[in-house]
Amino acid sequence: MNFDEFTGEVQHRLELPGTGEAVRATRATLLTLGQRLPEGNAEDLAASLPMEVKWYLTGAVHDHGQRFDWQEFVDRVSGIEGSDPADAAYHARVVVDLVHTLVPASDFRQLRDALPESEDDGDWRNLFEVVDAGGWGDTEESQTGGSQQSDAAE
């Protein structure tokens, strides 16, 4: 998958009006994730992503391994993206789900292991809600009650 395909998929999944919004959502999520992860983990995760997307996790980050919780993550993503926190949290979940489809399972496991999932540690499970629900396609289907039937078929 190249950069245009990646951002197009983000735009489609988030139903954003333009590519610019998709790039902002991707950059905000992955830059903030890169700040939270140790440098080696960020590099491993980025290795399978398009070069321009990889940059957000690695090259654009000047200080890896920062310690902050899920709420601070959402606040940072929201600030970078210029969106409200609820939208930023959802955008991050969808971007992470797309990343999940592109990286080796071992690299994604390393990501999850680096982020504490207990309530005492800021509950990073929130970031993986779409992944844990079976991925974007399954999540969309469950929200709409399955595939839509056309009225003409009745």
mmCIF file of N, CA, C and O in Angstrom, residues 13-87:
data_model
loop_
_atom_site.group_PDB
_atom_site.id
_atom_site.type_symbol
_atom_site.label_atom_id
_atom_site.label_comp_id
_atom_site.label_asym_id
_atom_site.label_seq_id
_atom_site.Cartn_x
_atom_site.Cartn_y
_atom_site.Cartn_z
ATOM 1 N N ARG A 13 -12.718 5.327 5.519
ATOM 2 C CA ARG A 13 -13.166 4.759 6.790
ATOM 3 C C ARG A 13 -13.737 5.822 7.722
ATOM 4 O O ARG A 13 -14.692 5.557 8.440
ATOM 5 N N LEU A 14 -13.140 6.999 7.717
ATOM 6 C CA LEU A 14 -13.598 8.058 8.617
ATOM 7 C C LEU A 14 -14.654 8.958 7.974
ATOM 8 O O LEU A 14 -15.168 9.863 8.627
ATOM 9 N N GLU A 15 -14.951 8.701 6.698
ATOM 10 C CA GLU A 15 -15.920 9.504 5.948
ATOM 11 C C GLU A 15 -15.571 10.994 6.013
ATOM 12 O O GLU A 15 -16.423 11.848 6.275
ATOM 13 N N LEU A 16 -14.306 11.279 5.762
ATOM 14 C CA LEU A 16 -13.814 12.653 5.780
ATOM 15 C C LEU A 16 -14.013 13.295 4.415
ATOM 16 O O LEU A 16 -13.953 12.612 3.389
ATOM 17 N N PRO A 17 -14.212 14.605 4.370
ATOM 18 C CA PRO A 17 -14.494 15.269 3.097
ATOM 19 C C PRO A 17 -13.297 15.367 2.153
ATOM 20 O O PRO A 17 -13.485 15.505 0.951
ATOM 21 N N GLY A 18 -12.083 15.292 2.672
ATOM 22 C CA GLY A 18 -10.934 15.454 1.793
ATOM 23 C C GLY A 18 -9.692 14.733 2.286
ATOM 24 O O GLY A 18 -9.624 14.274 3.425
ATOM 25 N N THR A 19 -8.715 14.680 1.409
ATOM 26 C CA THR A 19 -7.451 14.032 1.732
ATOM 27 C C THR A 19 -6.718 14.766 2.851
ATOM 28 O O THR A 19 -6.075 14.133 3.688
ATOM 29 N N GLY A 20 -6.810 16.090 2.867
ATOM 30 C CA GLY A 20 -6.131 16.863 3.907
ATOM 31 C C GLY A 20 -6.545 16.445 5.304
ATOM 32 O O GLY A 20 -5.706 16.312 6.197
ATOM 33 N N GLU A 21 -7.827 16.217 5.504
ATOM 34 C CA GLU A 21 -8.325 15.783 6.809
ATOM 35 C C GLU A 21 -7.797 14.393 7.153
ATOM 36 O O GLU A 21 -7.462 14.109 8.302
ATOM 37 N N ALA A 22 -7.718 13.516 6.158
ATOM 38 C CA ALA A 22 -7.198 12.167 6.375
ATOM 39 C C ALA A 22 -5.720 12.211 6.744
ATOM 40 O O ALA A 22 -5.270 11.486 7.633
ATOM 41 N N VAL A 23 -4.970 13.063 6.066
ATOM 42 C CA VAL A 23 -3.544 13.207 6.386
ATOM 43 C C VAL A 23 -3.378 13.759 7.805
ATOM 44 O O VAL A 23 -2.545 13.276 8.574
ATOM 45 N N ARG A 24 -4.192 14.747 8.175
ATOM 46 C CA ARG A 24 -4.104 15.309 9.532
ATOM 47 C C ARG A 24 -4.420 14.262 10.597
ATOM 48 O O ARG A 24 -3.744 14.177 11.622
ATOM 49 N N ALA A 25 -5.449 13.455 10.365
ATOM 50 C CA ALA A 25 -5.814 12.407 11.323
ATOM 51 C C ALA A 25 -4.692 11.378 11.448
ATOM 52 O O ALA A 25 -4.339 10.952 12.557
ATOM 53 N N THR A 26 -4.122 10.997 10.315
ATOM 54 C CA THR A 26 -3.024 10.030 10.312
ATOM 55 C C THR A 26 -1.803 10.602 11.013
ATOM 56 O O THR A 26 -1.207 9.962 11.895
ATOM 57 N N ARG A 27 -1.420 11.818 10.636
ATOM 58 C CA ARG A 27 -0.237 12.455 11.229
ATOM 59 C C ARG A 27 -0.413 12.636 12.731
ATOM 60 O O ARG A 27 0.486 12.309 13.512
ATOM 61 N N ALA A 28 -1.567 13.134 13.157
ATOM 62 C CA ALA A 28 -1.804 13.378 14.582
ATOM 63 C C ALA A 28 -1.718 12.081 15.385
ATOM 64 O O ALA A 28 -1.064 12.033 16.437
ATOM 65 N N THR A 29 -2.335 11.030 14.876
ATOM 66 C CA THR A 29 -2.334 9.749 15.585
ATOM 67 C C THR A 29 -0.941 9.152 15.654
ATOM 68 O O THR A 29 -0.465 8.771 16.733
ATOM 69 N N LEU A 30 -0.271 9.064 14.518
ATOM 70 C CA LEU A 30 1.010 8.358 14.486
ATOM 71 C C LEU A 30 2.144 9.168 15.092
ATOM 72 O O LEU A 30 3.047 8.603 15.715
ATOM 73 N N LEU A 31 2.121 10.475 14.956
ATOM 74 C CA LEU A 31 3.133 11.317 15.606
ATOM 75 C C LEU A 31 3.023 11.172 17.119
ATOM 76 O O LEU A 31 4.032 10.967 17.816
ATOM 77 N N THR A 32 1.805 11.243 17.638
ATOM 78 C CA THR A 32 1.609 11.114 19.084
ATOM 79 C C THR A 32 1.951 9.713 19.554
ATOM 80 O O THR A 32 2.576 9.541 20.609
ATOM 81 N N LEU A 33 1.594 8.703 18.779
ATOM 82 C CA LEU A 33 1.960 7.335 19.124
ATOM 83 C C LEU A 33 3.478 7.171 19.118
ATOM 84 O O LEU A 33 4.050 6.540 20.021
ATOM 85 N N GLY A 34 4.151 7.775 18.140
ATOM 86 C CA GLY A 34 5.608 7.732 18.087
ATOM 87 C C GLY A 34 6.258 8.406 19.281
ATOM 88 O O GLY A 34 7.312 7.973 19.755
ATOM 89 N N GLN A 35 5.623 9.455 19.802
ATOM 90 C CA GLN A 35 6.139 10.112 21.001
ATOM 91 C C GLN A 35 6.017 9.209 22.218
ATOM 92 O O GLN A 35 6.857 9.239 23.103
ATOM 93 N N ARG A 36 4.979 8.400 22.263
ATOM 94 C CA ARG A 36 4.721 7.533 23.422
ATOM 95 C C ARG A 36 5.586 6.280 23.402
ATOM 96 O O ARG A 36 6.011 5.783 24.437
ATOM 97 N N LEU A 37 5.871 5.746 22.213
ATOM 98 C CA LEU A 37 6.596 4.480 22.095
ATOM 99 C C LEU A 37 8.102 4.674 22.212
ATOM 100 O O LEU A 37 8.634 5.692 21.761
ATOM 101 N N PRO A 38 8.797 3.678 22.757
ATOM 102 C CA PRO A 38 10.257 3.694 22.655
ATOM 103 C C PRO A 38 10.663 3.705 21.175
ATOM 104 O O PRO A 38 9.945 3.169 20.323
ATOM 105 N N GLU A 39 11.789 4.310 20.873
ATOM 106 C CA GLU A 39 12.204 4.491 19.478
ATOM 107 C C GLU A 39 12.240 3.180 18.693
ATOM 108 O O GLU A 39 11.761 3.118 17.554
ATOM 109 N N GLY A 40 12.778 2.128 19.272
ATOM 110 C CA GLY A 40 12.863 0.840 18.579
ATOM 111 C C GLY A 40 11.489 0.272 18.245
ATOM 112 O O GLY A 40 11.282 -0.267 17.156
ATOM 113 N N ASN A 41 10.538 0.399 19.160
ATOM 114 C CA ASN A 41 9.180 -0.071 18.908
ATOM 115 C C ASN A 41 8.527 0.721 17.781
ATOM 116 O O ASN A 41 7.841 0.156 16.929
ATOM 117 N N ALA A 42 8.738 2.035 17.791
ATOM 118 C CA ALA A 42 8.176 2.882 16.736
ATOM 119 C C ALA A 42 8.763 2.502 15.380
ATOM 120 O O ALA A 42 8.043 2.425 14.381
ATOM 121 N N GLU A 43 10.063 2.247 15.342
ATOM 122 C CA GLU A 43 10.710 1.860 14.081
ATOM 123 C C GLU A 43 10.199 0.516 13.581
ATOM 124 O O GLU A 43 9.966 0.344 12.385
ATOM 125 N N ASP A 44 10.026 -0.445 14.489
ATOM 126 C CA ASP A 44 9.497 -1.755 14.094
ATOM 127 C C ASP A 44 8.095 -1.620 13.526
ATOM 128 O O ASP A 44 7.769 -2.203 12.495
ATOM 129 N N LEU A 45 7.252 -0.864 14.214
ATOM 130 C CA LEU A 45 5.875 -0.677 13.762
ATOM 131 C C LEU A 45 5.835 0.026 12.409
ATOM 132 O O LEU A 45 5.051 -0.326 11.533
ATOM 133 N N ALA A 46 6.706 0.992 12.223
ATOM 134 C CA ALA A 46 6.715 1.800 10.998
ATOM 135 C C ALA A 46 7.284 1.061 9.790
ATOM 136 O O ALA A 46 6.991 1.427 8.653
ATOM 137 N N ALA A 47 8.060 0.031 10.015
ATOM 138 C CA ALA A 47 8.795 -0.623 8.934
ATOM 139 C C ALA A 47 7.912 -1.106 7.782
ATOM 140 O O ALA A 47 8.345 -1.079 6.628
ATOM 141 N N SER A 48 6.698 -1.503 8.067
ATOM 142 C CA SER A 48 5.807 -2.045 7.023
ATOM 143 C C SER A 48 4.847 -1.012 6.443
ATOM 144 O O SER A 48 4.006 -1.351 5.623
ATOM 145 N N LEU A 49 4.983 0.224 6.861
ATOM 146 C CA LEU A 49 4.065 1.277 6.416
ATOM 147 C C LEU A 49 4.670 2.067 5.261
ATOM 148 O O LEU A 49 5.889 2.072 5.088
ATOM 149 N N PRO A 50 3.845 2.752 4.485
ATOM 150 C CA PRO A 50 4.384 3.604 3.410
ATOM 151 C C PRO A 50 5.376 4.616 3.978
ATOM 152 O O PRO A 50 5.227 5.075 5.117
ATOM 153 N N MET A 51 6.383 4.956 3.191
ATOM 154 C CA MET A 51 7.473 5.819 3.639
ATOM 155 C C MET A 51 6.984 7.098 4.313
ATOM 156 O O MET A 51 7.473 7.484 5.364
ATOM 157 N N GLU A 52 6.002 7.767 3.716
ATOM 158 C CA GLU A 52 5.516 9.034 4.264
ATOM 159 C C GLU A 52 4.801 8.824 5.590
ATOM 160 O O GLU A 52 4.867 9.675 6.484
ATOM 161 N N VAL A 53 4.120 7.703 5.741
ATOM 162 C CA VAL A 53 3.432 7.380 6.986
ATOM 163 C C VAL A 53 4.455 6.978 8.046
ATOM 164 O O VAL A 53 4.340 7.346 9.216
ATOM 165 N N LYS A 54 5.449 6.234 7.631
ATOM 166 C CA LYS A 54 6.533 5.813 8.515
ATOM 167 C C LYS A 54 7.179 7.027 9.183
ATOM 168 O O LYS A 54 7.527 6.995 10.363
ATOM 169 N N TRP A 55 7.318 8.110 8.434
ATOM 170 C CA TRP A 55 7.953 9.337 8.925
ATOM 171 C C TRP A 55 7.255 9.872 10.174
ATOM 172 O O TRP A 55 7.889 10.353 11.092
ATOM 173 N N TYR A 56 5.917 9.784 10.200
ATOM 174 C CA TYR A 56 5.174 10.313 11.344
ATOM 175 C C TYR A 56 5.543 9.591 12.639
ATOM 176 O O TYR A 56 5.570 10.200 13.703
ATOM 177 N N LEU A 57 5.807 8.294 12.568
ATOM 178 C CA LEU A 57 6.156 7.516 13.757
ATOM 179 C C LEU A 57 7.618 7.668 14.159
ATOM 180 O O LEU A 57 7.954 7.470 15.326
ATOM 181 N N THR A 58 8.458 7.998 13.202
ATOM 182 C CA THR A 58 9.898 7.963 13.478
ATOM 183 C C THR A 58 10.577 9.311 13.252
ATOM 184 O O THR A 58 10.947 9.980 14.200
ATOM 185 N N GLY A 59 10.737 9.714 12.021
ATOM 186 C CA GLY A 59 11.509 10.901 11.685
ATOM 187 C C GLY A 59 10.960 12.200 12.229
ATOM 188 O O GLY A 59 11.704 13.117 12.557
ATOM 189 N N ALA A 60 9.643 12.298 12.352
ATOM 190 C CA ALA A 60 9.023 13.536 12.836
ATOM 191 C C ALA A 60 9.063 13.640 14.360
ATOM 192 O O ALA A 60 8.788 14.699 14.915
ATOM 193 N N VAL A 61 9.412 12.560 15.033
ATOM 194 C CA VAL A 61 9.410 12.524 16.501
ATOM 195 C C VAL A 61 10.816 12.823 17.013
ATOM 196 O O VAL A 61 11.789 12.193 16.615
ATOM 197 N N HIS A 62 10.896 13.801 17.900
ATOM 198 C CA HIS A 62 12.193 14.174 18.467
ATOM 199 C C HIS A 62 12.418 13.586 19.848
ATOM 200 O O HIS A 62 13.551 13.565 20.330
ATOM 201 N N ASP A 63 11.362 13.112 20.493
ATOM 202 C CA ASP A 63 11.483 12.605 21.854
ATOM 203 C C ASP A 63 10.578 11.382 22.028
ATOM 204 O O ASP A 63 9.414 11.511 22.402
ATOM 205 N N HIS A 64 11.124 10.202 21.740
ATOM 206 C CA HIS A 64 10.374 8.950 21.895
ATOM 207 C C HIS A 64 10.304 8.560 23.373
ATOM 208 O O HIS A 64 11.083 9.026 24.190
ATOM 209 N N GLY A 65 9.395 7.644 23.667
ATOM 210 C CA GLY A 65 9.332 7.045 24.998
ATOM 211 C C GLY A 65 8.768 7.944 26.081
ATOM 212 O O GLY A 65 9.009 7.707 27.263
ATOM 213 N N GLN A 66 8.012 8.961 25.702
ATOM 214 C CA GLN A 66 7.397 9.822 26.712
ATOM 215 C C GLN A 66 6.327 9.039 27.462
ATOM 216 O O GLN A 66 5.680 8.168 26.906
ATOM 217 N N ARG A 67 6.146 9.364 28.712
ATOM 218 C CA ARG A 67 5.153 8.681 29.529
ATOM 219 C C ARG A 67 3.903 9.549 29.641
ATOM 220 O O ARG A 67 3.947 10.616 30.234
ATOM 221 N N PHE A 68 2.828 9.143 28.988
ATOM 222 C CA PHE A 68 1.543 9.804 29.165
ATOM 223 C C PHE A 68 0.445 8.773 28.978
ATOM 224 O O PHE A 68 0.654 7.732 28.371
ATOM 225 N N ASP A 69 -0.715 9.065 29.540
ATOM 226 C CA ASP A 69 -1.812 8.109 29.517
ATOM 227 C C ASP A 69 -2.720 8.325 28.301
ATOM 228 O O ASP A 69 -2.486 9.207 27.473
ATOM 229 N N TRP A 70 -3.752 7.493 28.237
ATOM 230 C CA TRP A 70 -4.689 7.523 27.121
ATOM 231 C C TRP A 70 -5.313 8.900 26.965
ATOM 232 O O TRP A 70 -5.416 9.414 25.856
ATOM 233 N N GLN A 71 -5.716 9.527 28.062
ATOM 234 C CA GLN A 71 -6.386 10.826 27.957
ATOM 235 C C GLN A 71 -5.443 11.889 27.402
ATOM 236 O O GLN A 71 -5.836 12.708 26.573
ATOM 237 N N GLU A 72 -4.194 11.864 27.823
ATOM 238 C CA GLU A 72 -3.209 12.800 27.280
ATOM 239 C C GLU A 72 -2.972 12.518 25.794
ATOM 240 O O GLU A 72 -2.806 13.442 24.997
ATOM 241 N N PHE A 73 -2.959 11.248 25.429
ATOM 242 C CA PHE A 73 -2.833 10.873 24.021
ATOM 243 C C PHE A 73 -3.956 11.514 23.215
ATOM 244 O O PHE A 73 -3.715 12.156 22.186
ATOM 245 N N VAL A 74 -5.193 11.363 23.678
ATOM 246 C CA VAL A 74 -6.346 11.923 22.972
ATOM 247 C C VAL A 74 -6.236 13.442 22.896
ATOM 248 O O VAL A 74 -6.490 14.035 21.838
ATOM 249 N N ASP A 75 -5.831 14.068 23.981
ATOM 250 C CA ASP A 75 -5.682 15.530 23.988
ATOM 251 C C ASP A 75 -4.639 15.986 22.976
ATOM 252 O O ASP A 75 -4.835 16.979 22.265
ATOM 253 N N ARG A 76 -3.530 15.262 22.900
ATOM 254 C CA ARG A 76 -2.476 15.620 21.938
ATOM 255 C C ARG A 76 -2.944 15.424 20.500
ATOM 256 O O ARG A 76 -2.706 16.274 19.636
ATOM 257 N N VAL A 77 -3.592 14.299 20.236
ATOM 258 C CA VAL A 77 -4.105 14.030 18.888
ATOM 259 C C VAL A 77 -5.113 15.113 18.512
ATOM 260 O O VAL A 77 -5.068 15.667 17.411
ATOM 261 N N SER A 78 -6.001 15.435 19.426
ATOM 262 C CA SER A 78 -7.010 16.464 19.191
ATOM 263 C C SER A 78 -6.367 17.802 18.862
ATOM 264 O O SER A 78 -6.783 18.492 17.926
ATOM 265 N N GLY A 79 -5.341 18.178 19.611
ATOM 266 C CA GLY A 79 -4.653 19.443 19.376
ATOM 267 C C GLY A 79 -3.955 19.498 18.027
ATOM 268 O O GLY A 79 -4.031 20.503 17.309
ATOM 269 N N ILE A 80 -3.287 18.424 17.658
ATOM 270 C CA ILE A 80 -2.573 18.378 16.375
ATOM 271 C C ILE A 80 -3.565 18.347 15.216
ATOM 272 O O ILE A 80 -3.394 19.036 14.213
ATOM 273 N N GLU A 81 -4.602 17.547 15.384
ATOM 274 C CA GLU A 81 -5.585 17.368 14.308
ATOM 275 C C GLU A 81 -6.525 18.566 14.187
ATOM 276 O O GLU A 81 -7.073 18.825 13.115
ATOM 277 N N GLY A 82 -6.721 19.271 15.292
ATOM 278 C CA GLY A 82 -7.666 20.381 15.278
ATOM 279 C C GLY A 82 -9.105 19.890 15.329
ATOM 280 O O GLY A 82 -9.991 20.478 14.705
ATOM 281 N N SER A 83 -9.337 18.813 16.074
ATOM 282 C CA SER A 83 -10.676 18.247 16.192
ATOM 283 C C SER A 83 -11.040 18.133 17.667
ATOM 284 O O SER A 83 -10.182 18.274 18.533
ATOM 285 N N ASP A 84 -12.308 17.845 17.935
ATOM 286 C CA ASP A 84 -12.679 17.676 19.339
ATOM 287 C C ASP A 84 -12.173 16.316 19.816
ATOM 288 O O ASP A 84 -11.916 15.419 19.009
ATOM 289 N N PRO A 85 -11.995 16.159 21.123
ATOM 290 C CA PRO A 85 -11.400 14.923 21.653
ATOM 291 C C PRO A 85 -12.148 13.642 21.280
ATOM 292 O O PRO A 85 -11.506 12.627 21.005
ATOM 293 N N ALA A 86 -13.465 13.670 21.240
ATOM 294 C CA ALA A 86 -14.205 12.451 20.881
ATOM 295 C C ALA A 86 -13.902 12.028 19.446
ATOM 296 O O ALA A 86 -13.691 10.842 19.166
ATOM 297 N N ASP A 87 -13.866 12.991 18.524
ATOM 298 C CA ASP A 87 -13.517 12.677 17.137
ATOM 299 C C ASP A 87 -12.080 12.199 17.044
ATOM 300 O O ASP A 87 -11.778 11.234 16.328
#
